[in-house]
Amino acid sequence: MMELRSEQMKRGVARAPHRSLLKADGLTDEEISRPLIAVVNSVNDVIPGHLMLDKISDAVKTGIRMAGGTPLEFATIGVCDGIAMNHAGMRYSLASREVIADSVELVIEAHAFDAMVMIPNCDKIIPGMLMAAARLDIPTIVVSGGPMMAGRFRDKDVDLDTVFKAVGEVSAGTMDEAELLELENAACPTCGSCAGLFTANSMNCLTEAIGMGLPGNGTIPAVYSERIRLAKYAGMKIMDLLERGVTARDIMTPDAIHNAMTLDMAFGGSSNTVLHLTAIAHEAEADITLDDWAAVSDKTPNLVKVSPSSDFHMQDLYAAGGIPAIMHELDAAGLIIRDVPTVDGRTMGELADAARNSDPQMVRSVAEAYGPIGGLAVLRGNLAPDGAVVKRSAVSAEMLQHSGPARVFDSEEEAVTVILGREISQGDVIVIRYEGPKGGPGMREMLTPTAAVKGIGLDRSVALITDGRFSGATSGASIGHVSPEAANGGAIGLVVDGDRIAIDITAGTIQLDVPESELAVRREAWTAPEPRITKGYLVRYARFVSSADKGAVVS
């Protein structure tokens, strides 16, 4: 076993006061003498994906004790993006990722834990914990709370995205409020992270591909007892990692990050994964850029489509064999790096060999792929010289190339009012700016405007562009992460109503059709807007946060 970090705070005569305090926790001498394992839990009563994390934690602690360790639990914060959506609260969501990473670092280092098991389940909590794992570099394993089951509404599977879209349908007159209430009551039937391949489930699945979660971490439904057993195995497995001296950075290597990027492109996850995995790679000192993402996308076929890209949900991917089934198909085409280690103890290649694809319609082979390139695309052009990101797999064929007049809004709220007021025309390009990491501040995730456009029936004729983020539940030509952002003087801040914007997702371009001489005049006249937030955490966040193309990290 590697030398125990906890010995520095519990061994010897001088540490009698420390042991006394541990005994005040109810620990015996025998428990104190064992490795001290942190159980980092984001359980709370607010986020549906976190309601049951107390049961996951109990199972993890059982596994740790079975394998000879002493578990000690502490909490982190969490924000529910769905509840925070479309109001000022969303400014705090992405910013919470840094607080989570920092808070884990503070508690682990202050108490000299030997290893940790992390229990997240939703959008910013998962990457925040993985960032902390890479930063701390002690033996670590992640076990999530698992996905929600899809709801059932009028003989069709539904999820949270269905409700957001229905708001637009009510505005369009194609659904009444009584129907909306019926859907509202049916769409989220269980605890767990929302049932589609949105940001939370995308990140839980990438945790497997990067090697930090056991097989099943991303897809076993939250309400299945199998997840309790997985948590017990995670508790036992952390003791094995500690015994062998395997730390987080031994797992989160550049090759492992490459595998995670490849999986991301194969299943067309949330565009927010680009932001988060870039930040995780930065903490692991294995930096990646949008050019790296584009390169992986160009050679990775799209094998899977889950809501919002199709009517499949996470329970269907689980039944097909989960993430190992996708890795099996990718490995058959030589697209993954086989010899990278995982917390399971087997290499990624060995996990792929052991997997079985039980539903070739759900998880397609490379020969039967939806398309030859990845589910996410990086766009560049004079409107986004440092890049922008779109969920290509969720864009209809007729919107892969689009050119239209700009409709410019300086906030999400302004855009939503106009969309729901049905003042958007076919062919328009909706530009929502000053919503980036610095300008928002906090780079708000915006599902309401994209779902509203879909709900009023314009998703096949209208594009959206922002320096903020679009939800993992978003479909259509919704292009986010435009960099540089408007608040940093990016070209998106120079667009005026009526300017023509040309988008070619297939070619990877996004172009503002305005002469450079005119843009130079506008740039000279441009001034930064007054900050929306003038006190508290977000003021500090805006001062230090990087641009979206660099992962919106704070340093």
Coordinates of C-alpha atoms in Angstrom, one line a residue:
M1 CA 0.0 0.0 0.0
M2 CA 1.2 3.5 -0.8
E3 CA 2.2 5.6 2.2
L4 CA -0.9 6.9 3.9
R5 CA -1.4 10.7 3.8
S6 CA -3.5 10.5 6.9
E7 CA -0.6 9.3 9.1
Q8 CA 0.7 12.9 9.2
M9 CA -2.4 14.0 11.1
K10 CA -3.1 10.9 13.3
R11 CA 0.2 9.2 14.2
G12 CA 2.4 10.0 17.2
V13 CA 2.2 11.6 20.6
A14 CA 1.8 15.1 19.1
R15 CA -1.4 14.0 17.3
A16 CA -3.3 12.9 20.4
P17 CA -5.5 16.0 20.1
H18 CA -6.3 15.1 16.5
R19 CA -7.2 11.5 17.5
S20 CA -9.3 12.9 20.3
L21 CA -11.4 14.9 17.8
L22 CA -11.8 11.9 15.6
K23 CA -13.0 9.9 18.6
A24 CA -15.5 12.7 19.1
D25 CA -16.8 11.7 15.7
G26 CA -17.5 8.2 17.2
L27 CA -14.4 6.5 15.6
T28 CA -12.6 3.8 17.5
D29 CA -8.9 3.3 17.6
E30 CA -9.3 0.5 15.1
E31 CA -11.1 2.8 12.7
I32 CA -8.6 5.6 13.1
S33 CA -5.7 3.2 12.4
R34 CA -7.2 2.3 9.0
P35 CA -7.0 4.4 5.8
L36 CA -9.3 7.4 5.9
I37 CA -11.4 7.5 2.7
A38 CA -13.3 10.7 1.9
V39 CA -16.8 10.2 0.6
V40 CA -17.6 13.4 -1.3
N41 CA -21.4 13.7 -1.7
S42 CA -23.5 16.3 -3.4
V43 CA -26.8 15.1 -2.0
N44 CA -29.5 17.7 -1.5
D45 CA -33.2 18.2 -1.6
V46 CA -33.3 20.5 -4.6
I47 CA -31.9 18.6 -7.6
P48 CA -33.9 15.5 -8.6
G49 CA -30.6 13.7 -9.6
H50 CA -29.4 14.1 -6.0
L51 CA -32.3 13.1 -3.9
M52 CA -31.1 9.5 -3.6
L53 CA -27.4 10.1 -3.2
D54 CA -27.7 9.4 0.5
K55 CA -28.4 5.7 -0.4
I56 CA -25.5 5.7 -2.8
S57 CA -23.3 7.1 -0.1
D58 CA -24.4 4.5 2.4
A59 CA -23.6 1.8 -0.1
V60 CA -20.2 3.3 -0.9
K61 CA -19.3 3.4 2.8
T62 CA -20.4 -0.2 3.2
G63 CA -18.0 -1.2 0.4
I64 CA -15.1 0.8 2.0
R65 CA -15.7 -0.9 5.4
M66 CA -15.9 -4.3 3.7
A67 CA -12.5 -3.7 2.2
G68 CA -10.8 -2.4 5.3
G69 CA -11.1 1.4 5.1
T70 CA -12.8 4.0 7.3
P71 CA -15.2 6.3 5.3
L72 CA -15.8 9.9 6.3
E73 CA -18.4 11.8 4.3
F74 CA -18.6 15.5 3.5
A75 CA -20.8 17.5 1.2
T76 CA -20.4 19.8 -1.9
I77 CA -22.9 22.2 -3.4
G78 CA -25.0 21.7 -6.5
V79 CA -27.2 23.8 -8.9
C80 CA -30.1 22.3 -10.9
D81 CA -29.8 23.8 -14.3
G82 CA -33.4 23.0 -15.2
I83 CA -34.7 25.0 -12.1
A84 CA -32.1 27.7 -12.7
M85 CA -33.0 28.1 -16.4
N86 CA -34.2 31.3 -17.9
H87 CA -33.7 33.6 -14.9
A88 CA -30.8 35.3 -13.1
G89 CA -30.1 32.1 -11.2
M90 CA -28.5 30.4 -14.2
R91 CA -25.6 32.9 -14.0
Y92 CA -24.4 30.9 -11.0
S93 CA -24.5 27.4 -12.5
L94 CA -21.3 27.2 -14.5
A95 CA -19.6 29.3 -11.8
S96 CA -20.5 26.7 -9.2
R97 CA -18.2 24.2 -11.0
E98 CA -15.1 26.1 -9.7
V99 CA -16.5 26.3 -6.2
I100 CA -17.1 22.6 -6.2
A101 CA -13.6 21.9 -7.3
D102 CA -12.1 24.3 -4.8
S103 CA -14.2 23.1 -1.9
V104 CA -13.2 19.5 -2.5
E105 CA -9.5 20.5 -2.6
L106 CA -9.9 22.5 0.6
V107 CA -11.5 19.6 2.6
I108 CA -9.2 16.9 1.3
E109 CA -6.0 18.8 1.9
A110 CA -7.1 20.1 5.3
H111 CA -7.8 16.6 6.6
A112 CA -5.1 14.6 4.8
F113 CA -7.4 12.0 3.4
D114 CA -5.8 9.0 1.8
A115 CA -8.3 8.5 -1.1
M116 CA -11.8 9.5 -2.1
V117 CA -15.0 8.3 -3.7
M118 CA -16.9 11.1 -5.4
I119 CA -20.7 11.0 -5.7
P120 CA -22.1 13.5 -8.2
N121 CA -25.0 13.4 -10.6
C122 CA -25.6 16.6 -12.5
D123 CA -24.2 19.1 -14.9
K124 CA -21.5 21.1 -13.1
I125 CA -21.0 18.8 -10.1
I126 CA -19.5 16.0 -12.2
P127 CA -16.9 18.1 -14.0
G128 CA -16.2 20.1 -10.8
M129 CA -15.4 16.9 -8.9
L130 CA -13.3 15.5 -11.8
M131 CA -11.3 18.7 -11.9
A132 CA -10.7 18.4 -8.2
A133 CA -9.6 14.7 -8.7
A134 CA -7.1 15.7 -11.3
R135 CA -5.8 18.6 -9.2
L136 CA -5.4 16.5 -6.0
D137 CA -4.0 13.4 -7.7
I138 CA -4.9 10.9 -5.0
P139 CA -6.6 7.5 -5.5
T140 CA -10.1 8.4 -6.6
I141 CA -13.2 6.8 -8.1
V142 CA -16.5 8.3 -9.2
V143 CA -19.9 6.7 -8.8
S144 CA -22.9 8.8 -9.9
G145 CA -26.5 8.7 -8.9
G146 CA -27.6 7.6 -12.4
P147 CA -30.2 8.7 -15.0
M148 CA -33.9 9.3 -14.5
M149 CA -36.4 7.1 -16.3
A150 CA -38.3 8.7 -19.2
G151 CA -41.8 9.7 -18.5
R152 CA -44.9 8.6 -20.5
F153 CA -47.3 11.0 -22.0
R154 CA -50.0 9.9 -24.4
D155 CA -48.2 6.7 -25.5
K156 CA -44.9 8.4 -26.0
D157 CA -41.7 8.6 -23.9
V158 CA -41.1 12.1 -22.8
D159 CA -38.5 14.1 -20.7
L160 CA -37.7 17.5 -19.5
D161 CA -36.9 18.8 -23.0
T162 CA -40.5 17.8 -24.0
V163 CA -41.8 20.2 -21.4
F164 CA -39.6 23.1 -22.5
K165 CA -40.7 22.6 -26.1
A166 CA -44.3 22.4 -25.0
V167 CA -44.1 26.0 -23.6
G168 CA -43.5 27.1 -27.2
E169 CA -46.4 25.0 -28.4
V170 CA -48.7 26.7 -26.0
S171 CA -47.5 30.0 -27.3
A172 CA -48.2 28.8 -30.9
G173 CA -51.6 27.6 -29.9
T174 CA -51.0 23.9 -30.7
M175 CA -51.2 22.9 -27.1
D176 CA -53.4 24.3 -24.3
E177 CA -52.4 24.8 -20.7
A178 CA -54.4 21.8 -19.4
E179 CA -52.3 19.6 -21.7
L180 CA -49.2 21.3 -20.6
L181 CA -50.0 20.5 -16.9
E182 CA -50.7 16.9 -17.8
L183 CA -47.3 16.7 -19.5
E184 CA -45.6 18.6 -16.6
N185 CA -46.9 16.0 -14.2
A186 CA -45.6 13.1 -16.4
A187 CA -42.3 14.1 -17.8
C188 CA -40.0 13.6 -14.8
P189 CA -41.3 10.5 -13.1
T190 CA -38.4 9.4 -10.9
C191 CA -35.3 10.7 -9.2
G192 CA -32.1 10.8 -11.3
S193 CA -30.4 13.0 -13.9
C194 CA -32.8 14.0 -16.7
A195 CA -33.5 11.1 -19.0
G196 CA -31.9 12.2 -22.2
L197 CA -28.3 12.5 -23.2
F198 CA -28.1 16.0 -21.8
T199 CA -25.1 17.4 -20.0
A200 CA -25.4 15.4 -16.8
N201 CA -25.7 12.0 -18.4
S202 CA -23.1 12.9 -21.1
M203 CA -20.6 13.7 -18.3
N204 CA -21.5 10.6 -16.3
C205 CA -20.9 8.5 -19.5
L206 CA -17.6 10.3 -20.2
T207 CA -16.5 9.5 -16.7
E208 CA -16.5 5.8 -17.7
A209 CA -14.7 6.6 -21.0
I210 CA -12.0 8.5 -19.1
G211 CA -11.6 5.5 -16.8
M212 CA -12.7 7.2 -13.6
G213 CA -16.1 5.3 -13.2
L214 CA -16.9 1.6 -13.2
P215 CA -18.8 0.1 -16.1
G216 CA -22.5 1.2 -15.8
N217 CA -21.7 4.5 -14.1
G218 CA -23.3 6.5 -16.9
T219 CA -26.3 4.4 -17.7
I220 CA -27.7 2.2 -14.9
P221 CA -31.0 3.9 -14.0
A222 CA -31.1 5.8 -10.7
V223 CA -34.0 3.6 -9.4
Y224 CA -32.3 0.3 -10.1
S225 CA -30.9 -1.7 -7.2
E226 CA -28.0 -2.5 -9.5
R227 CA -26.8 1.0 -8.9
I228 CA -26.6 0.3 -5.1
R229 CA -24.5 -2.7 -5.9
L230 CA -22.3 -0.6 -8.2
A231 CA -21.8 1.9 -5.3
K232 CA -20.7 -0.9 -3.0
Y233 CA -18.2 -2.1 -5.6
A234 CA -16.9 1.4 -5.9
G235 CA -16.3 1.5 -2.2
M236 CA -14.4 -1.7 -2.3
K237 CA -12.5 -0.8 -5.5
I238 CA -11.1 2.4 -3.9
M239 CA -9.2 0.3 -1.4
D240 CA -7.7 -1.7 -4.3
L241 CA -6.6 1.6 -6.0
L242 CA -5.0 2.7 -2.7
E243 CA -3.3 -0.6 -2.2
R244 CA -1.8 -0.4 -5.7
G245 CA -1.0 3.3 -5.4
V246 CA -3.1 4.2 -8.5
T247 CA -3.9 7.9 -8.4
A248 CA -6.3 10.0 -10.5
R249 CA -3.7 11.2 -12.9
D250 CA -2.5 7.7 -13.5
I251 CA -6.0 7.2 -14.9
M252 CA -6.7 10.6 -16.5
T253 CA -3.9 10.5 -19.0
P254 CA -3.9 12.2 -22.4
D255 CA -4.8 8.9 -24.0
A256 CA -7.8 8.5 -21.6
I257 CA -9.0 12.0 -22.4
H258 CA -8.7 11.1 -26.1
N259 CA -10.9 8.1 -25.5
A260 CA -13.5 10.3 -23.7
M261 CA -13.5 12.8 -26.7
T262 CA -14.0 9.9 -29.1
L263 CA -17.0 8.6 -27.1
D264 CA -18.4 12.1 -27.0
M265 CA -18.3 12.3 -30.8
A266 CA -19.7 8.8 -31.2
F267 CA -22.8 9.5 -29.1
G268 CA -23.2 13.2 -29.8
G269 CA -23.4 14.3 -26.2
S270 CA -24.2 17.8 -24.9
S271 CA -22.0 20.6 -26.4
N272 CA -21.2 21.5 -22.8
T273 CA -19.0 18.5 -22.6
V274 CA -16.5 20.3 -24.8
L275 CA -16.3 23.0 -22.1
H276 CA -16.1 20.6 -19.2
L277 CA -13.6 18.0 -20.6
T278 CA -11.4 20.9 -21.7
A279 CA -11.4 22.2 -18.2
I280 CA -10.7 18.7 -16.7
A281 CA -7.8 18.2 -19.2
H282 CA -6.4 21.5 -18.0
E283 CA -6.4 20.4 -14.4
A284 CA -4.8 17.1 -15.5
E285 CA -2.0 19.0 -17.3
A286 CA -3.1 17.3 -20.5
D287 CA -4.5 20.4 -22.3
I288 CA -6.7 20.1 -25.3
T289 CA -8.0 22.7 -27.7
L290 CA -10.9 23.1 -30.1
D291 CA -8.6 22.0 -32.9
D292 CA -8.2 18.7 -31.0
W293 CA -11.9 18.4 -30.7
A294 CA -12.3 19.1 -34.5
A295 CA -9.7 16.4 -35.3
V296 CA -11.4 13.8 -33.2
S297 CA -14.8 14.7 -34.7
D298 CA -13.5 14.4 -38.3
K299 CA -12.5 10.7 -37.8
T300 CA -15.2 9.5 -35.4
P301 CA -18.6 8.2 -36.7
N302 CA -21.8 9.0 -35.0
L303 CA -23.1 5.7 -33.7
V304 CA -25.7 6.6 -31.1
K305 CA -28.6 9.1 -31.0
V306 CA -30.4 9.7 -27.7
S307 CA -32.9 12.4 -26.8
P308 CA -32.9 15.2 -27.9
S309 CA -31.5 13.7 -31.1
S310 CA -34.0 10.8 -31.2
D311 CA -36.8 9.2 -29.2
F312 CA -34.3 6.9 -27.4
H313 CA -33.6 7.6 -23.7
M314 CA -30.9 6.6 -21.3
Q315 CA -32.7 3.4 -20.2
D316 CA -32.5 2.3 -23.9
L317 CA -28.8 2.8 -24.0
Y318 CA -28.5 0.9 -20.7
A319 CA -30.4 -2.0 -22.1
A320 CA -28.2 -2.1 -25.2
G321 CA -25.1 -2.6 -23.1
G322 CA -24.3 1.0 -22.0
I323 CA -21.0 2.7 -22.6
P324 CA -18.9 -0.5 -22.9
A325 CA -21.1 -1.4 -25.9
I326 CA -20.2 1.8 -27.7
M327 CA -16.5 1.4 -26.8
H328 CA -16.7 -2.1 -28.2
E329 CA -17.9 -0.8 -31.6
L330 CA -15.3 2.0 -31.6
D331 CA -12.6 -0.5 -30.7
A332 CA -13.6 -2.8 -33.6
A333 CA -12.8 0.1 -35.9
G334 CA -9.5 0.9 -34.1
L335 CA -10.8 4.2 -32.8
I336 CA -9.9 3.9 -29.1
I337 CA -6.6 3.6 -27.3
R338 CA -6.8 0.2 -25.7
D339 CA -4.0 0.1 -23.2
V340 CA -5.1 2.9 -20.9
P341 CA -5.9 1.9 -17.3
T342 CA -9.3 2.3 -15.6
V343 CA -10.4 2.3 -12.0
D344 CA -12.0 -1.1 -12.8
G345 CA -8.5 -2.6 -12.9
R346 CA -8.9 -3.7 -16.5
T347 CA -7.7 -1.6 -19.5
M348 CA -10.2 0.1 -21.7
G349 CA -9.4 -2.4 -24.4
E350 CA -10.2 -5.3 -22.0
L351 CA -13.5 -3.6 -21.0
A352 CA -14.4 -3.3 -24.7
D353 CA -13.5 -6.9 -25.3
A354 CA -15.8 -8.0 -22.5
A355 CA -18.7 -5.9 -23.7
R356 CA -21.7 -7.0 -25.8
N357 CA -23.9 -4.8 -27.9
S358 CA -27.4 -6.1 -27.3
D359 CA -29.2 -3.7 -29.6
P360 CA -27.5 -2.8 -32.9
Q361 CA -30.3 -0.3 -33.6
M362 CA -29.5 1.6 -30.4
V363 CA -25.7 1.3 -30.7
R364 CA -24.8 1.1 -34.3
S365 CA -21.7 -0.4 -35.8
V366 CA -19.3 1.8 -37.7
A367 CA -20.6 0.2 -40.9
E368 CA -24.1 1.3 -40.0
A369 CA -23.3 4.7 -38.4
Y370 CA -25.7 7.6 -38.6
G371 CA -22.8 9.5 -40.2
P372 CA -19.1 9.3 -40.8
I373 CA -18.2 12.2 -38.5
G374 CA -18.8 13.1 -34.9
G375 CA -22.0 14.3 -33.2
L376 CA -20.4 17.6 -32.2
A377 CA -18.9 20.1 -34.6
V378 CA -16.5 23.0 -34.1
L379 CA -17.1 26.1 -36.3
R380 CA -14.8 28.9 -37.1
G381 CA -15.0 32.1 -39.1
N382 CA -14.9 35.9 -38.6
L383 CA -17.8 35.7 -36.2
A384 CA -16.0 33.1 -34.1
P385 CA -12.3 33.2 -34.9
D386 CA -11.5 31.2 -31.7
G387 CA -14.3 28.7 -32.3
A388 CA -17.9 27.8 -31.6
V389 CA -19.6 24.5 -30.9
V390 CA -22.8 22.9 -32.2
K391 CA -24.5 19.5 -31.5
R392 CA -24.4 18.4 -35.1
S393 CA -26.2 15.2 -34.5
A394 CA -29.3 17.1 -33.4
V395 CA -29.4 19.4 -36.4
S396 CA -31.9 18.6 -39.3
A397 CA -30.4 18.2 -42.7
E398 CA -31.9 21.3 -44.1
M399 CA -30.2 23.4 -41.4
L400 CA -26.7 22.1 -41.9
Q401 CA -26.2 25.1 -44.2
H402 CA -28.1 28.2 -43.5
S403 CA -27.8 31.9 -44.3
G404 CA -30.1 34.6 -43.0
P405 CA -30.5 38.0 -41.4
A406 CA -29.5 38.6 -37.8
R407 CA -31.9 39.3 -35.1
V408 CA -29.7 40.6 -32.3
F409 CA -30.5 40.5 -28.5
D410 CA -28.2 41.6 -25.7
S411 CA -29.7 39.1 -23.2
E412 CA -31.6 35.8 -23.1
E413 CA -34.7 37.5 -21.7
E414 CA -35.0 39.9 -24.6
A415 CA -34.8 37.0 -27.1
V416 CA -37.3 34.8 -25.3
T417 CA -39.9 37.7 -25.2
V418 CA -39.6 38.1 -28.9
I419 CA -39.6 34.4 -29.7
L420 CA -42.7 33.6 -27.6
G421 CA -44.3 36.8 -29.0
R422 CA -43.9 35.1 -32.4
E423 CA -42.0 38.0 -33.8
I424 CA -39.3 35.8 -35.4
S425 CA -39.5 35.0 -39.1
Q426 CA -38.4 31.9 -41.1
G427 CA -34.8 32.2 -42.1
D428 CA -33.7 34.5 -39.2
V429 CA -30.5 34.0 -37.3
I430 CA -31.1 34.8 -33.6
V431 CA -28.0 36.2 -32.0
I432 CA -27.9 36.2 -28.1
R433 CA -24.8 38.0 -26.8
Y434 CA -23.2 39.3 -23.6
E435 CA -24.0 35.9 -22.1
G436 CA -20.5 34.5 -22.1
P437 CA -18.3 33.5 -19.1
K438 CA -17.3 37.1 -18.4
G439 CA -20.3 39.0 -20.0
G440 CA -23.1 37.0 -18.4
P441 CA -21.4 36.7 -16.1
G442 CA -21.5 32.9 -15.8
M443 CA -22.2 31.8 -19.4
R444 CA -25.8 31.0 -18.8
E445 CA -27.2 27.8 -20.3
M446 CA -30.3 28.6 -22.5
L447 CA -32.8 25.9 -23.2
T448 CA -35.8 28.2 -23.1
P449 CA -35.1 30.0 -26.4
T450 CA -34.1 26.9 -28.3
A451 CA -37.1 24.9 -27.1
A452 CA -39.4 27.9 -27.8
V453 CA -38.2 28.1 -31.4
K454 CA -38.8 24.3 -31.7
G455 CA -42.2 24.7 -30.0
I456 CA -43.4 27.3 -32.5
G457 CA -42.3 25.2 -35.4
L458 CA -39.3 27.2 -36.6
D459 CA -36.4 24.8 -35.6
R460 CA -36.0 23.8 -39.3
S461 CA -35.7 27.3 -40.6
V462 CA -34.2 29.5 -37.8
A463 CA -30.7 29.3 -36.3
L464 CA -29.5 30.5 -32.9
I465 CA -26.0 31.8 -32.0
T466 CA -24.7 32.8 -28.6
D467 CA -21.5 33.5 -26.7
G468 CA -23.3 31.7 -23.9
R469 CA -24.3 28.0 -23.8
F470 CA -27.2 26.0 -25.0
S471 CA -28.5 23.1 -22.9
G472 CA -27.6 19.5 -23.6
A473 CA -31.3 19.1 -24.2
T474 CA -31.1 21.5 -27.2
S475 CA -31.7 20.4 -30.7
G476 CA -31.5 22.3 -34.0
A477 CA -28.9 24.7 -35.4
S478 CA -28.1 26.1 -31.9
I479 CA -24.5 27.3 -32.0
G480 CA -22.9 28.2 -28.6
H481 CA -19.5 29.0 -27.0
V482 CA -18.8 31.7 -29.7
S483 CA -15.3 32.9 -28.9
P484 CA -14.1 35.6 -28.2
E485 CA -17.3 36.6 -26.4
A486 CA -18.9 40.0 -26.9
A487 CA -17.8 41.3 -23.5
N488 CA -14.1 40.7 -24.6
G489 CA -14.6 42.6 -27.8
G490 CA -15.5 39.6 -29.9
A491 CA -17.1 40.1 -33.3
I492 CA -20.5 38.8 -32.0
G493 CA -20.7 42.2 -30.2
L494 CA -20.5 44.0 -33.5
V495 CA -23.5 42.4 -35.2
V496 CA -26.5 44.6 -35.9
D497 CA -30.0 43.6 -37.0
G498 CA -30.2 42.7 -40.6
D499 CA -26.5 41.6 -41.0
R500 CA -26.4 38.4 -43.0
I501 CA -24.8 35.4 -41.2
A502 CA -23.8 32.3 -43.2
I503 CA -23.5 29.0 -41.3
D504 CA -22.1 25.8 -42.8
I505 CA -22.0 23.1 -40.2
T506 CA -20.7 20.5 -42.7
A507 CA -17.8 22.7 -43.6
G508 CA -17.3 24.0 -40.1
T509 CA -17.7 27.7 -40.8
I510 CA -19.6 30.6 -39.4
Q511 CA -19.3 33.9 -41.2
L512 CA -20.6 37.4 -40.7
D513 CA -21.2 38.8 -44.2
V514 CA -20.0 42.3 -43.4
P515 CA -16.9 44.0 -44.9
E516 CA -13.9 44.1 -42.7
S517 CA -13.8 47.9 -43.2
E518 CA -17.3 48.2 -41.7
L519 CA -16.4 46.0 -38.8
A520 CA -13.4 48.1 -38.1
V521 CA -15.6 51.2 -37.8
R522 CA -18.0 49.4 -35.5
R523 CA -15.1 48.1 -33.4
E524 CA -13.8 51.6 -33.0
A525 CA -17.2 52.7 -31.7
W526 CA -17.8 49.7 -29.4
T527 CA -17.6 50.1 -25.7
A528 CA -18.0 47.4 -23.1
P529 CA -21.4 47.4 -21.3
E530 CA -21.8 48.0 -17.6
P531 CA -21.5 44.8 -15.6
R532 CA -24.8 43.2 -14.7
I533 CA -23.5 42.0 -11.3
T534 CA -21.6 44.4 -9.1
K535 CA -21.2 42.4 -5.9
G536 CA -20.5 38.9 -4.6
Y537 CA -18.8 35.8 -6.1
L538 CA -19.7 36.5 -9.7
V539 CA -17.7 39.8 -9.7
R540 CA -14.6 37.8 -8.8
Y541 CA -15.5 35.0 -11.3
A542 CA -15.9 37.5 -14.2
R543 CA -12.5 39.0 -13.4
F544 CA -10.6 35.7 -13.6
V545 CA -12.5 33.4 -15.9
S546 CA -11.0 32.4 -19.2
S547 CA -12.9 32.3 -22.5
A548 CA -15.2 29.4 -23.5
D549 CA -12.7 27.9 -26.0
K550 CA -10.3 27.4 -23.1
G551 CA -12.9 25.7 -20.9
A552 CA -14.0 28.8 -18.9
V553 CA -11.6 27.9 -16.2
V554 CA -10.7 30.3 -13.4
S555 CA -7.0 30.8 -12.6

